[in-house]
Short mmCIF file of C-alpha atoms in Angstrom, two decimals:
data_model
loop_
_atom_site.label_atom_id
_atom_site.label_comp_id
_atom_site.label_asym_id
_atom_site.label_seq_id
_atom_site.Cartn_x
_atom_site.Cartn_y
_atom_site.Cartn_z
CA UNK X 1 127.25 108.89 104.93
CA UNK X 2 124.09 110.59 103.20
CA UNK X 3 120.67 109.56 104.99
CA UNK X 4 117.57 110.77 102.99
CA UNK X 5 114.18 110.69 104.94
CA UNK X 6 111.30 110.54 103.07
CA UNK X 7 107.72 112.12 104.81
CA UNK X 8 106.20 113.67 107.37
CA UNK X 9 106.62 117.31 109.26
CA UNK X 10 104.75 118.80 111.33
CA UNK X 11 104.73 121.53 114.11
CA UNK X 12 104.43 119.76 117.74
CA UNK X 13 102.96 121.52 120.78
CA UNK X 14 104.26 118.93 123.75
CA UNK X 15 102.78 119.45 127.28
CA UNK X 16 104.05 117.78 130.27
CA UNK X 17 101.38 117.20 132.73
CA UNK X 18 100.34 115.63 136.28
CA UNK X 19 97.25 113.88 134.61
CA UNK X 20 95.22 114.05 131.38
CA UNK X 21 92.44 115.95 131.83
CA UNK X 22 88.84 114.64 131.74
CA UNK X 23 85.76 115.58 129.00
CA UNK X 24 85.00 119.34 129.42
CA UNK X 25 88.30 119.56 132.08
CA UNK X 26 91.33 121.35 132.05
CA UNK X 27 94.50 120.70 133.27
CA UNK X 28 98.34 123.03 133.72
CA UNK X 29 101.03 122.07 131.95
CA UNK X 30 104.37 121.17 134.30
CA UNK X 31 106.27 122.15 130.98
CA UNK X 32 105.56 123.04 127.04
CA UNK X 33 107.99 122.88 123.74
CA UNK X 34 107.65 123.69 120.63
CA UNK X 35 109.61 121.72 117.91
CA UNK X 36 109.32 120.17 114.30
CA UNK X 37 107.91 116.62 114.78
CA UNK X 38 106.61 113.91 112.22
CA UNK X 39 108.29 110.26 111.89
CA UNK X 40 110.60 111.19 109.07
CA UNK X 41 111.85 114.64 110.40
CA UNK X 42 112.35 113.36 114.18
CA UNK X 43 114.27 110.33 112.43
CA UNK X 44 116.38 113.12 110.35
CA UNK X 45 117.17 115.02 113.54
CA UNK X 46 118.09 111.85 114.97
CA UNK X 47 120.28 110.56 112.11
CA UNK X 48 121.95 114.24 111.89
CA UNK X 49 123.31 113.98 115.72
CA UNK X 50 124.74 110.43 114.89
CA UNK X 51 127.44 112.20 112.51
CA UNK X 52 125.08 111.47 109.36
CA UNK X 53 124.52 113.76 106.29
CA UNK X 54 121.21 114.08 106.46
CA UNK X 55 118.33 115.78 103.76
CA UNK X 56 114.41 115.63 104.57
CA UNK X 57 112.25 115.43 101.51
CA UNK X 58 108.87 116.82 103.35
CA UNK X 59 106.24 119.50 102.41
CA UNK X 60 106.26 122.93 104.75
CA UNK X 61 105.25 125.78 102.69
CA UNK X 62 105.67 129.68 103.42
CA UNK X 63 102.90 129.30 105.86
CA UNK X 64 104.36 131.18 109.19
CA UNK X 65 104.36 128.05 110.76
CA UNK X 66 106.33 126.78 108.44
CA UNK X 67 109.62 128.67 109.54
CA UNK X 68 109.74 126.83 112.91
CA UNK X 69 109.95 123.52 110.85
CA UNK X 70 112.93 125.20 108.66
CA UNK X 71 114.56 126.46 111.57
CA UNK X 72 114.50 123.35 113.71
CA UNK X 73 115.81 121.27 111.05
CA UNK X 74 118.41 123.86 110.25
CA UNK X 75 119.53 124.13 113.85
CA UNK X 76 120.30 120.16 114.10
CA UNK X 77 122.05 119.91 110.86
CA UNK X 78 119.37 119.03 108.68
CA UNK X 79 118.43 120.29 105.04
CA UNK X 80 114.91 120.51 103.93
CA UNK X 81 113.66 119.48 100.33
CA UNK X 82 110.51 120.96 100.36
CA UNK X 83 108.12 119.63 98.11
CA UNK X 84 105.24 122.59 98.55
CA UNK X 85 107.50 125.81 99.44
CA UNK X 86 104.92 127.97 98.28
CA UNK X 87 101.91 126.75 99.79
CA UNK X 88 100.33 129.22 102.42
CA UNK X 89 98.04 126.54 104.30
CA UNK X 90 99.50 125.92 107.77
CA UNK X 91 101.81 122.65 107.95
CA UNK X 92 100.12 119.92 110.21
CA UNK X 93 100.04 120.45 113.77
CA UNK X 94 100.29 118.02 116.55
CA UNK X 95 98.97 117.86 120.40
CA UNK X 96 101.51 116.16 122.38
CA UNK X 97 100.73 115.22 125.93
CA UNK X 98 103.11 113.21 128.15
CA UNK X 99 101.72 112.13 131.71
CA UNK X 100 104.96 113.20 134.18
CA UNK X 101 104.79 109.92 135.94
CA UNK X 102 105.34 107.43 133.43
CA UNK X 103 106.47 109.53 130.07
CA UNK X 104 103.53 107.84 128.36
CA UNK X 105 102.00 110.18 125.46
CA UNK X 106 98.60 110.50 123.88
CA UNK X 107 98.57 112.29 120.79
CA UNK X 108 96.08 114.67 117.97
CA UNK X 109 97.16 114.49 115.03
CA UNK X 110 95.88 115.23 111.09
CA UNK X 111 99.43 114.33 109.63
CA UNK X 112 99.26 115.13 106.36
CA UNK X 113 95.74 113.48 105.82
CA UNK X 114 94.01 115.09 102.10
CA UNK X 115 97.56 116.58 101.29
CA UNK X 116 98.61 116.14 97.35
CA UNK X 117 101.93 116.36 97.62
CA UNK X 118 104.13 116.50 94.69
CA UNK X 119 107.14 115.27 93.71
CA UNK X 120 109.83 118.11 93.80
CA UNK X 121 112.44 118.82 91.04
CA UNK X 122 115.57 117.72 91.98
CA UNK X 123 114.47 114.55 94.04
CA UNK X 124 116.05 112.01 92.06
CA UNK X 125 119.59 113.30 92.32
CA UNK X 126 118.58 113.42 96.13
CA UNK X 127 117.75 110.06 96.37
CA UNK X 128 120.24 108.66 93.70
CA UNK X 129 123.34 110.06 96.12
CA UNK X 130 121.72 108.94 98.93
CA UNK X 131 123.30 105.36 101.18
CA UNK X 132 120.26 104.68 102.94
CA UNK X 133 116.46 106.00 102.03
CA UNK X 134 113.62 105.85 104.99
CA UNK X 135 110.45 106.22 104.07
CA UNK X 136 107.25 106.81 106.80
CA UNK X 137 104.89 106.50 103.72
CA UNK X 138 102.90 109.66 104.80
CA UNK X 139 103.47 111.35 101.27
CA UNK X 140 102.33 108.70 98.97
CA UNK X 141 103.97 110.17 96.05
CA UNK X 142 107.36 111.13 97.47
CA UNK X 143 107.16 107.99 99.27
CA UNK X 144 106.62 106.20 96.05
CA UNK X 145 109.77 108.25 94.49
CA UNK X 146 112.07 106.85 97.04
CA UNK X 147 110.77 102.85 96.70
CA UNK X 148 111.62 103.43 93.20
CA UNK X 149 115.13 105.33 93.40
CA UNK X 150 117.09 102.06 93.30
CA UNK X 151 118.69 102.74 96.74
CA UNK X 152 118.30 100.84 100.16
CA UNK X 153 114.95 101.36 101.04
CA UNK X 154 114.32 101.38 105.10
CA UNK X 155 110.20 101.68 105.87
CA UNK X 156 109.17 103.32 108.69
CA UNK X 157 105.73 101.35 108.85
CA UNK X 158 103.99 102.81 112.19
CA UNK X 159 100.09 101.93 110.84
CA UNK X 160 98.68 100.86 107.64
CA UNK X 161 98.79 102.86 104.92
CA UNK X 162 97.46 101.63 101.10
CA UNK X 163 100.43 103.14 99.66
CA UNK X 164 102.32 100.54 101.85
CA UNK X 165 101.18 97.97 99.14
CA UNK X 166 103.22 99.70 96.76
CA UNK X 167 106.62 100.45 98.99
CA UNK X 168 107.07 96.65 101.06
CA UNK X 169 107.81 94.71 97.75
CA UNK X 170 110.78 97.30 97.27
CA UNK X 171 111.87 98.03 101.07
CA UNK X 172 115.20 96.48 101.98
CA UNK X 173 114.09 96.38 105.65
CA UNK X 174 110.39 97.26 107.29
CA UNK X 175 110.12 97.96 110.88
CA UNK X 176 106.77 98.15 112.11
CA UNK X 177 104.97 99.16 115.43
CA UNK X 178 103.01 96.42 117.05
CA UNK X 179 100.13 98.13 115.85
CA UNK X 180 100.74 97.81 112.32
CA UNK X 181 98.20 95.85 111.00
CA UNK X 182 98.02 94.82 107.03
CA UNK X 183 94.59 93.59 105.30
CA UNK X 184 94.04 90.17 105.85
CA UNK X 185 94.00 87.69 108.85
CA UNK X 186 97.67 86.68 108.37
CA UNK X 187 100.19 87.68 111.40
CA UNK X 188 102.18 90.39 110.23
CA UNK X 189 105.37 88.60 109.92
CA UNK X 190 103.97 86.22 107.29
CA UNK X 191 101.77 89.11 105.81
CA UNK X 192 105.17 90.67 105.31
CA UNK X 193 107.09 88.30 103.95
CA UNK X 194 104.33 87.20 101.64
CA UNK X 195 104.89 90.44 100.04
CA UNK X 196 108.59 89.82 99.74
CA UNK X 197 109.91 91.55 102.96
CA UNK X 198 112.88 89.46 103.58
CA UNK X 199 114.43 91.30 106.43
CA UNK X 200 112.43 93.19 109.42
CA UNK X 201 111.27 93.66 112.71
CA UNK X 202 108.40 94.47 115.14
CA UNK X 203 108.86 96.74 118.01
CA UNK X 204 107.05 96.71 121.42
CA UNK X 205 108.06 99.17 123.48
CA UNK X 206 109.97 97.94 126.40
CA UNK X 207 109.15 94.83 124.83
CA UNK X 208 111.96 92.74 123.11
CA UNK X 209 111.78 93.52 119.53
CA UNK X 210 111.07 90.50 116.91
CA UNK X 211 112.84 90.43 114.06
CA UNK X 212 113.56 88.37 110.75
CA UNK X 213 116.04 87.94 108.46
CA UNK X 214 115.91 85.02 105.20
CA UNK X 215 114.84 82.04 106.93
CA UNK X 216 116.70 83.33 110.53
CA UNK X 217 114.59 84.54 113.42
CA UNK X 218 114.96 86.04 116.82
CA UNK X 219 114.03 88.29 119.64
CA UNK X 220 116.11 91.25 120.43
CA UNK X 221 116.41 92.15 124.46
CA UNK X 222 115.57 95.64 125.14
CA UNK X 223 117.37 96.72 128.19
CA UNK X 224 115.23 98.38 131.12
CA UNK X 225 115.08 102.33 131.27
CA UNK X 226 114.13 104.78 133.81
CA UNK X 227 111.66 106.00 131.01
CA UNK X 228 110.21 109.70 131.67
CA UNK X 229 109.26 110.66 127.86
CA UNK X 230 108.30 108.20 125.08
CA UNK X 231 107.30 110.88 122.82
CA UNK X 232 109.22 110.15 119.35
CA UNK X 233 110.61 107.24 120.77
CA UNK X 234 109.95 104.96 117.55
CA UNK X 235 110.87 107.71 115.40
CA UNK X 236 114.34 108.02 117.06
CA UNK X 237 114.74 104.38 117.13
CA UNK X 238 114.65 104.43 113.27
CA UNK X 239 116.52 107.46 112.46
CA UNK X 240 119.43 105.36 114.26
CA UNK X 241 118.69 102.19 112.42
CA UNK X 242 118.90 104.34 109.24
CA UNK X 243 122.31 105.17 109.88
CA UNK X 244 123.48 101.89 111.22
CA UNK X 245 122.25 99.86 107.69
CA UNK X 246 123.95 102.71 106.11
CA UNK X 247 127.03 102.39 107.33
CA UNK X 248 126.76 98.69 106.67
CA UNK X 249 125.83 97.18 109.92
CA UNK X 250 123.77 93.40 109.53
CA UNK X 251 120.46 93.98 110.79
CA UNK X 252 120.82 92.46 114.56
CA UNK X 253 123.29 94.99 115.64
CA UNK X 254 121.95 97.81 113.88
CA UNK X 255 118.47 97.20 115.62
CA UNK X 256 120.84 96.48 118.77
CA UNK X 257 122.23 99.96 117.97
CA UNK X 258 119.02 101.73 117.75
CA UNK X 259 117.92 100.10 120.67
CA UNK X 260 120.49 101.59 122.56
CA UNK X 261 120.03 105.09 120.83
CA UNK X 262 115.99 105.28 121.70
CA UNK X 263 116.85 104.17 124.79
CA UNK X 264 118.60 107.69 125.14
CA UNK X 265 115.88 109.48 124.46
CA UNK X 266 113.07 108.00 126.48
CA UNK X 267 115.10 108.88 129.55
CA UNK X 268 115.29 112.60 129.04
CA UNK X 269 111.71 115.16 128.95
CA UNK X 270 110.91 117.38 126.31
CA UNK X 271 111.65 116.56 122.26
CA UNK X 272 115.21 118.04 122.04
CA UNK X 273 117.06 117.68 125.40
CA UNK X 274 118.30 114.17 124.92
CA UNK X 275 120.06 114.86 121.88
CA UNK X 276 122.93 116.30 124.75
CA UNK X 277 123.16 112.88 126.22
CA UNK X 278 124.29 111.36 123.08
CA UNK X 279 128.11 111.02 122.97
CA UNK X 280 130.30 113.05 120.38
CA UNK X 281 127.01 114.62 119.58
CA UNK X 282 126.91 118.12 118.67
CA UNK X 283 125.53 120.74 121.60
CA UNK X 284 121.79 121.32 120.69
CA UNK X 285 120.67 124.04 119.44
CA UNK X 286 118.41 126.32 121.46
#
């Protein structure tokens, strides 16, 4: 099975701490990591440990930043189309803090925010061998290449983006955050399906996740964790969901699967370490 994710990488700097410092405070970090982040590359990783072939269409450059982003995908399995690999501006960078006594994160973040991103040669045959495609819309133009590569289309829809306009009429299923929020005062179910999503879901956390499929509706139960790190959680959840549709699960048991999967990793600290808990999954990489 061949996932292609379409989007965002970055370089994360993820602090474990007691308590989040104040204005004008400090505080010491219980632990740090350093690791490629950004919702399509943690869903690649993700997808990569599940057994699938995966390739991440992103822009990294030859900044030196850049060759922790090459080598962490590298290290999991993961092959990197780079849309910019000459650009010497740093990649984005993000601030990860998780409070130690709950795994709750606050993040800083520019994601790719003023970034003209081409579309690389060779994308097409990418996407055009590809089983699934998801998209986190962060690239508009590469994001835009995948809606319109005529393969299932899985959105990654976190917040509102305009370029989300363009992808939802072509998405074969869109799985938003409960703070995804489209123009308009409809609820973002009917919002959705006015602009033809036919099958999705809404995710809440610990919170059963809401989902829709035709005319059928439903809540889906998510089981209670011992959660210590929610960093990447959402991102994880949909790398797994991109392999379940792809290897042709119906959309209640592959959210039921990625349920299960994200579950994994919000019971393990630090951005790697739970890949080891999944089973059959190959040893991570140091």
């Amino acid at each position: 099975m061949h996932v292609v994710c379409v989007g965002l990488a970055t370089v994360d700097l993820v602090q474990r701490v007691e308590r989040l410092p104040g204005v004008d405070a400090k505080a010491e970090a219980l632990a740090a990591d350093v690791a490629a982040g950004g919702p399509a590359t943690n869903a690649a990783i993700t997808a990569a440990a599940l057994g699938a072939t995966v390739t991440l269409v992103t822009a990294v450059g030859a900044h030196p930043l850049a060759g922790l982003i090459h080598a962490d995908a590298a290290a999991y399995g993961v092959t990197v189309l780079d849309a910019t690999p000459l650009a010497r501006t740093p990649p984005p960078v993000s601030a990860v803090t998780v409070l130690d006594a709950t795994g709750e994160r606050t993040i800083v973040s520019r994601n790719a925010a003023g970034a003209e991103v081409p579309v690389p040669p060779g994308l097409a045959g990418v996407l055009a061998g590809a089983d699934v495609v998801l998209a986190d819309g962060h690239h508009p133009r590469l994001a835009r290449a995948a809606a319109a590569c005529g393969r299932p289309l899985l959105l990654d829809a976190g917040s509102w983006r305009p370029v989300f306009a363009d992808l939802l009429p072509a998405a074969d299923v869109v799985v938003c955050s409960a703070a995804f929020r489209p123009p308009g005062p409809a609820p973002v179910r009917e919002a959705l399906r006015a602009a033809g999503v036919r099958r999705g879901a809404v995710t809440h956390g610990p919170a059963p996740v809401r989902w829709w499929s035709g005319d059928e509706s439903g809540e889906l139960t998510v089981p209670p964790v011992a959660a210590v790190d929610t960093a990447g959680a959402g991102d994880v959840f949909h790398g797994a969901l991109a392999v379940a549709l792809g290897r042709g699960d119906e959309l209640v048991p592959a959210l039921r699967y990625a349920v299960g999967v994200a579950g994994v990793r919000v019971r393990h600290a630090g951005p790697r370490a739970w890949l080891r808990a999944l089973p059959g999954a190959p040893p991570a990489v140091a």
